[in-house]
Coordinates of N, CA and C in Angstrom, one line a residue:
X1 N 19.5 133.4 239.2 CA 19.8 132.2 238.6 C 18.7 131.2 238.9
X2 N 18.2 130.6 237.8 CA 17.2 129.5 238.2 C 17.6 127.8 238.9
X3 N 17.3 127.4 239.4 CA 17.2 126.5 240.6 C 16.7 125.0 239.5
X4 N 17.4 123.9 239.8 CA 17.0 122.9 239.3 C 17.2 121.9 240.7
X5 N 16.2 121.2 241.4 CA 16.2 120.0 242.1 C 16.3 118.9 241.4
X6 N 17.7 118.5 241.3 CA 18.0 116.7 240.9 C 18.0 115.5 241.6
X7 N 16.6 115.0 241.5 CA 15.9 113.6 242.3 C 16.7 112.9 242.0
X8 N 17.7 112.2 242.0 CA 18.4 111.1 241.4 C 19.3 109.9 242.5
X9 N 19.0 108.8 242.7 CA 19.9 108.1 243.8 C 21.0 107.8 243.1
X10 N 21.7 107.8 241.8 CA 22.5 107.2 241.6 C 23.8 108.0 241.5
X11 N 25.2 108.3 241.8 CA 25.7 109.6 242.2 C 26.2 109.4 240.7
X12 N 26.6 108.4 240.1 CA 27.2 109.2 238.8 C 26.4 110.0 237.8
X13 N 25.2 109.9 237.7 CA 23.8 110.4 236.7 C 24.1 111.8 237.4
X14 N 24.1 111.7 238.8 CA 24.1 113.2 239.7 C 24.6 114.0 239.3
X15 N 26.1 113.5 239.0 CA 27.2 114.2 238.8 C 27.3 114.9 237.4
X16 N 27.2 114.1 236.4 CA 26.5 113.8 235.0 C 25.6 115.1 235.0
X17 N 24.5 115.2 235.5 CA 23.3 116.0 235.7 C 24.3 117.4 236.3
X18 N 24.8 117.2 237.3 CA 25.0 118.7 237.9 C 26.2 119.3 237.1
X19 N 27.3 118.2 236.6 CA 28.0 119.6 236.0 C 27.5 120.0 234.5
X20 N 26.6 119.5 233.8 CA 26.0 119.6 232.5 C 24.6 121.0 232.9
X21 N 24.0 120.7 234.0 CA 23.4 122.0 234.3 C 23.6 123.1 234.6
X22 N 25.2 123.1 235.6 CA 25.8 124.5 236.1 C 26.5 124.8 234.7
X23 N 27.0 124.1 234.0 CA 27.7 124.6 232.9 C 26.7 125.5 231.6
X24 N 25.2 124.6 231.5 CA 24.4 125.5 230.9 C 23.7 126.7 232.4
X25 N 24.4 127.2 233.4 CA 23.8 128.3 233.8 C 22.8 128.5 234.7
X26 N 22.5 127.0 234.9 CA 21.6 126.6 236.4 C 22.3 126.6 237.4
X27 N 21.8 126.9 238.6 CA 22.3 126.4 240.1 C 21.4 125.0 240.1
X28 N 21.9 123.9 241.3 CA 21.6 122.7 241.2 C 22.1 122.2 242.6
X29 N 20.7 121.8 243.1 CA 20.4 121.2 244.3 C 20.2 119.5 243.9
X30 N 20.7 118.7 244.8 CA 20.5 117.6 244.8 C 20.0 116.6 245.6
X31 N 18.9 115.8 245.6 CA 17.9 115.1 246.7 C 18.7 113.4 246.0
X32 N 19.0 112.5 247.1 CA 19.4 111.3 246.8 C 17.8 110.1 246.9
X33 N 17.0 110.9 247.5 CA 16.2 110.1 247.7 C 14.7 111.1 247.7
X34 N 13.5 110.7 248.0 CA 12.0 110.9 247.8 C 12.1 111.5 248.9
X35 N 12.4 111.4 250.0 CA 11.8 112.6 251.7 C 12.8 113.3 251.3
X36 N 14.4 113.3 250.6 CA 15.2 114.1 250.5 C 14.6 115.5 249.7
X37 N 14.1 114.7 248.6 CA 13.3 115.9 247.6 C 12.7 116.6 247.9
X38 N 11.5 115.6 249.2 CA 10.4 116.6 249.8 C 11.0 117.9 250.8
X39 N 11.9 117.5 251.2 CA 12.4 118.4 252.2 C 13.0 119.4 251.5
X40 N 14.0 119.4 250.3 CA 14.5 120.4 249.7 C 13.8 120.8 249.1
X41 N 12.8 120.7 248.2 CA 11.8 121.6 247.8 C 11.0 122.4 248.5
X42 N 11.5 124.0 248.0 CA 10.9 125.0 248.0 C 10.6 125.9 247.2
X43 N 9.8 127.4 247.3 CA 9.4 128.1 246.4 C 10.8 128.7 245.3
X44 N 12.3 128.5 245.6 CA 13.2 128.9 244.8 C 13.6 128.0 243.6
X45 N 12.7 126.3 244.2 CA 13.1 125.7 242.9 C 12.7 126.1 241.7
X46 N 13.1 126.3 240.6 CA 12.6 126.8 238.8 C 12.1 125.3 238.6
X47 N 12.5 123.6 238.5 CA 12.1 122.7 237.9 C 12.7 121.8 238.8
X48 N 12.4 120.2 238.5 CA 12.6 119.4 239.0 C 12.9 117.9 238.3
X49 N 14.3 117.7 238.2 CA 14.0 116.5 237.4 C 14.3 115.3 238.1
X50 N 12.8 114.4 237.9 CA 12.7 113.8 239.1 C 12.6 111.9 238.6
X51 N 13.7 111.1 239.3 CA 13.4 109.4 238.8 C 12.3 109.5 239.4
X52 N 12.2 108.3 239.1 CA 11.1 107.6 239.5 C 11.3 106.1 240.6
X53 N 12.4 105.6 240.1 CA 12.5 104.6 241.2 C 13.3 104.7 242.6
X54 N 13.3 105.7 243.5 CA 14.3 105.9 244.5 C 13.8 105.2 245.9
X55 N 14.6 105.3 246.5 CA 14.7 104.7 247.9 C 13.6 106.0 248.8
X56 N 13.2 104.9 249.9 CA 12.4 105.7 250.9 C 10.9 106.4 250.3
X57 N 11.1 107.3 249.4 CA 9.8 107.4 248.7 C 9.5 107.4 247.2
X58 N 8.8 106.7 246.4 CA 9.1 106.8 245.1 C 8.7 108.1 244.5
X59 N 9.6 108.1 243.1 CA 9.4 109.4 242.4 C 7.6 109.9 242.0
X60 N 7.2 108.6 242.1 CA 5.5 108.8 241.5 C 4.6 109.6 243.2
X61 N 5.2 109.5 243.9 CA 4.9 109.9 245.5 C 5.3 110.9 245.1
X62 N 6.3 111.6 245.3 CA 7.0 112.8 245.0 C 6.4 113.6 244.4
X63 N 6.0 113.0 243.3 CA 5.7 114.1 241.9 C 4.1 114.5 242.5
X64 N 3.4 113.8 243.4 CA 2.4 114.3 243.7 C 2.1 115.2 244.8
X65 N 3.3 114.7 245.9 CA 3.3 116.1 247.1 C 3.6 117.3 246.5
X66 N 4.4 116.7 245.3 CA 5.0 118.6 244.3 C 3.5 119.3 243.8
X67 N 2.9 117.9 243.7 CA 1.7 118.8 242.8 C 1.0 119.2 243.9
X68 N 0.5 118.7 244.8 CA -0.3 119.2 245.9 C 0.1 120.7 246.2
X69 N 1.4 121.3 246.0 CA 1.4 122.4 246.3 C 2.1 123.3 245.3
X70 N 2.4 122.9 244.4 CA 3.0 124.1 243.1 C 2.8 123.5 241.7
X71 N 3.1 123.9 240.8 CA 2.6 123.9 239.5 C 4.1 124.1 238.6
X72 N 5.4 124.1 239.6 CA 6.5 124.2 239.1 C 7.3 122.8 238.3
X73 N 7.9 123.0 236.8 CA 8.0 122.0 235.9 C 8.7 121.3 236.7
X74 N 8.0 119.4 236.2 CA 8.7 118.3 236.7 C 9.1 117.6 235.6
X75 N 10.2 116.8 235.1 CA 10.6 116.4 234.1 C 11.2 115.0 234.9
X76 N 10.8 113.7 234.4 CA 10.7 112.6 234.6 C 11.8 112.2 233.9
X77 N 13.4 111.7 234.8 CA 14.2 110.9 234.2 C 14.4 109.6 234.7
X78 N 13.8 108.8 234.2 CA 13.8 107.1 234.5 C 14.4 105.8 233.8
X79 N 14.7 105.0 234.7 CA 14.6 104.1 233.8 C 13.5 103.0 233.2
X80 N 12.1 103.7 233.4 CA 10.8 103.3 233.3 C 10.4 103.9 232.1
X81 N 10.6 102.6 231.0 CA 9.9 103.2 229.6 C 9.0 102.9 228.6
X82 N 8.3 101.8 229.8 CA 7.0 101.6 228.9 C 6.0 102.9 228.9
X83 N 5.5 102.2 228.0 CA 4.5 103.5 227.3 C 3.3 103.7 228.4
X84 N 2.7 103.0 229.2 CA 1.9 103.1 230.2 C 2.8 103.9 231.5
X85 N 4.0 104.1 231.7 CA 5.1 104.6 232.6 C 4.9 105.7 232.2
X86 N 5.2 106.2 230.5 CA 5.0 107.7 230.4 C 3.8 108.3 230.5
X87 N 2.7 107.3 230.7 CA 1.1 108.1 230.3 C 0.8 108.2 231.4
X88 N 1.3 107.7 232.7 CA 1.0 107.8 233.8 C 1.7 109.3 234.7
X89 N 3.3 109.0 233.8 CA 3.8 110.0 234.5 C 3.5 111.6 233.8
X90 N 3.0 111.4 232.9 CA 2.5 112.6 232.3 C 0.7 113.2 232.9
X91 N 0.0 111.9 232.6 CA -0.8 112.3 233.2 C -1.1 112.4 234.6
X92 N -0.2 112.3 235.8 CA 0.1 112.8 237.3 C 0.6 113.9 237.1
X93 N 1.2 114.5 236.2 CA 1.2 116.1 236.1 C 3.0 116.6 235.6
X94 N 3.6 115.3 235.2 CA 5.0 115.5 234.8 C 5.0 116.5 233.5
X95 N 5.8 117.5 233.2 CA 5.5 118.4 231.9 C 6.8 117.4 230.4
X96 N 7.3 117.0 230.9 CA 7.9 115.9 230.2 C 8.2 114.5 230.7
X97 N 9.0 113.7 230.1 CA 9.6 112.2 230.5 C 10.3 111.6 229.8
X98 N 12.0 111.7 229.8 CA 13.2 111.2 229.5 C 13.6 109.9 230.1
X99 N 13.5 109.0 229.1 CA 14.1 107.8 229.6 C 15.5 107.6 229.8
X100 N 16.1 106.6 230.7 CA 17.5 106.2 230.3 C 17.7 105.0 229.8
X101 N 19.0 105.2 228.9 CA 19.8 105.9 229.1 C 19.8 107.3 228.0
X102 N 20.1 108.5 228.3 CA 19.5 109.5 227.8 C 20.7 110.4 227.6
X103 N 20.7 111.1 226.6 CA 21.6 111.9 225.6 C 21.8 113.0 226.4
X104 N 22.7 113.6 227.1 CA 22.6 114.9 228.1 C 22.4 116.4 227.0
X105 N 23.0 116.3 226.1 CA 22.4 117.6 225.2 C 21.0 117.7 225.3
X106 N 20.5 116.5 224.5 CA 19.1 116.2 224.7 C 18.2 116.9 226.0
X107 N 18.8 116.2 226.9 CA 17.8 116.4 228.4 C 18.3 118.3 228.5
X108 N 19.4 118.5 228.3 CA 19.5 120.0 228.5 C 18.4 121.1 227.6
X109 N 18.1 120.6 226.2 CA 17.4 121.0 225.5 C 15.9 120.7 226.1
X110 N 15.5 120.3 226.4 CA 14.5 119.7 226.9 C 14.1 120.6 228.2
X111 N 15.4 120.7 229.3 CA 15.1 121.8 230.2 C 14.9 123.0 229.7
X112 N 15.5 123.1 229.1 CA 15.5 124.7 228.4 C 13.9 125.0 227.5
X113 N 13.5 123.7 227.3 CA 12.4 124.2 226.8 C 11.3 124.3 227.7
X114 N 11.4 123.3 228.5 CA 9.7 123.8 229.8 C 10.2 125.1 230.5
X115 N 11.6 125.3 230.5 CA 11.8 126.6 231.6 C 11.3 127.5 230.4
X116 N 11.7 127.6 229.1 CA 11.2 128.9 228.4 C 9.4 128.7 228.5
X117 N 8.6 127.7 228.5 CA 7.0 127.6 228.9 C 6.6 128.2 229.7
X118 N 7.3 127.7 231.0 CA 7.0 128.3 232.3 C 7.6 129.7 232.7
X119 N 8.0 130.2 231.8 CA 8.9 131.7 232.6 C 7.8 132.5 232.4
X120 N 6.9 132.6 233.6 CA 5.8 134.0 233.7 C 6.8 134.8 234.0
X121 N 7.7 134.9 233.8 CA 8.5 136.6 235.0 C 8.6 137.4 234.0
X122 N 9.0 136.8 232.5 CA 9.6 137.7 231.6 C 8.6 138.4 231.1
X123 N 8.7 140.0 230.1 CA 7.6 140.7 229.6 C 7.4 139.9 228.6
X124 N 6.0 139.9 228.1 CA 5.6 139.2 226.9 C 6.6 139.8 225.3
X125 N 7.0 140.6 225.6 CA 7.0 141.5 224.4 C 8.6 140.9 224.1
X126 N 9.9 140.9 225.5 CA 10.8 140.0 225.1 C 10.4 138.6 224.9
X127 N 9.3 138.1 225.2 CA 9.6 136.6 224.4 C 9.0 136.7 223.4
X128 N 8.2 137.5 222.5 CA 7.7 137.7 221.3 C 8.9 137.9 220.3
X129 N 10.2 138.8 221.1 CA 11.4 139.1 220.1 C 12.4 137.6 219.8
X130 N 12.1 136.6 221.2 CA 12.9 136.1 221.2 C 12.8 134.8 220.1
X131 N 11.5 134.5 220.3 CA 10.5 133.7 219.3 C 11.0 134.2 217.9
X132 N 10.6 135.4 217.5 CA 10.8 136.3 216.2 C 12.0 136.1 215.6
X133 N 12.5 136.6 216.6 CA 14.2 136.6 216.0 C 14.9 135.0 215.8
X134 N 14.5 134.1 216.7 CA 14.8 132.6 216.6 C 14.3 131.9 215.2
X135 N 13.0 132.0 215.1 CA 12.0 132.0 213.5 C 12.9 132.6 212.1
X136 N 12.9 133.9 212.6 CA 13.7 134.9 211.3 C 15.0 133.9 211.0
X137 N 15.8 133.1 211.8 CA 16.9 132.9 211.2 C 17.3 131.7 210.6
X138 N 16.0 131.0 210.4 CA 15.3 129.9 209.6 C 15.5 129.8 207.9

């Protein structure tokens, strides 16, 4: 089962977030704050969806100790929505950036799509069918 770390201080978004991700089939760890994050991240997290404005260390802090040492998808959920907010957090190495207040279908579609980017594990040949078959029914 893939691993989502949910950066979020606010516990109703948390809650919002965690039973909307176990329900689509994630396990889900939760950091309330920026040293919380750093501490729970490890090699089992699949992705990270990370604010930006938390206590103790900010998410922009965050997202760069993650980069210093993995390359595993971060997806930016904030309430920071100027257009210089997303170009920043994109260009620090975020693989998306969802504003709030934010559609949870949406944000689930959205995981589902950098995890399908990022899944080196699977054979090329099932994601070629999965692609295929997805297209074909167009």
């Amino acid at each position: 089962m893939q691993k989502i770390l949910v950066v979020e201080d606010d516990i109703d978004i948390q809650d919002i977030l965690k039973n909307h991700l176990t329900d689509a089939g994630y396990e889900v760890v939760i950091a309330d704050d920026g040293v919380d994050a750093i501490a729970k991240f490890d090699d089992t997290i699949s992705l990270v969806l990370l604010d930006i404005m938390l206590p103790v260390k900010d998410g922009w802090q965050v997202c760069r100790d993650i980069r210093a040492k993995s390359a595993v998808p971060i997806i930016m959920l904030t309430a920071k929505g100027e257009t210089t907010d997303k170009i920043t957090g994109l260009d620090m190495g975020a693989d998306d950036y969802v504003t709030k207040p934010f559609d949870v279908k949406e944000l689930i579609a959205r995981v589902h799509a950098v995890m399908r980017r990022s899944d080196n594990d699977g054979p090329a040949e099932k994601k070629h069918i999965f692609y295929h078959n997805k297209n074909s029914n167009q």
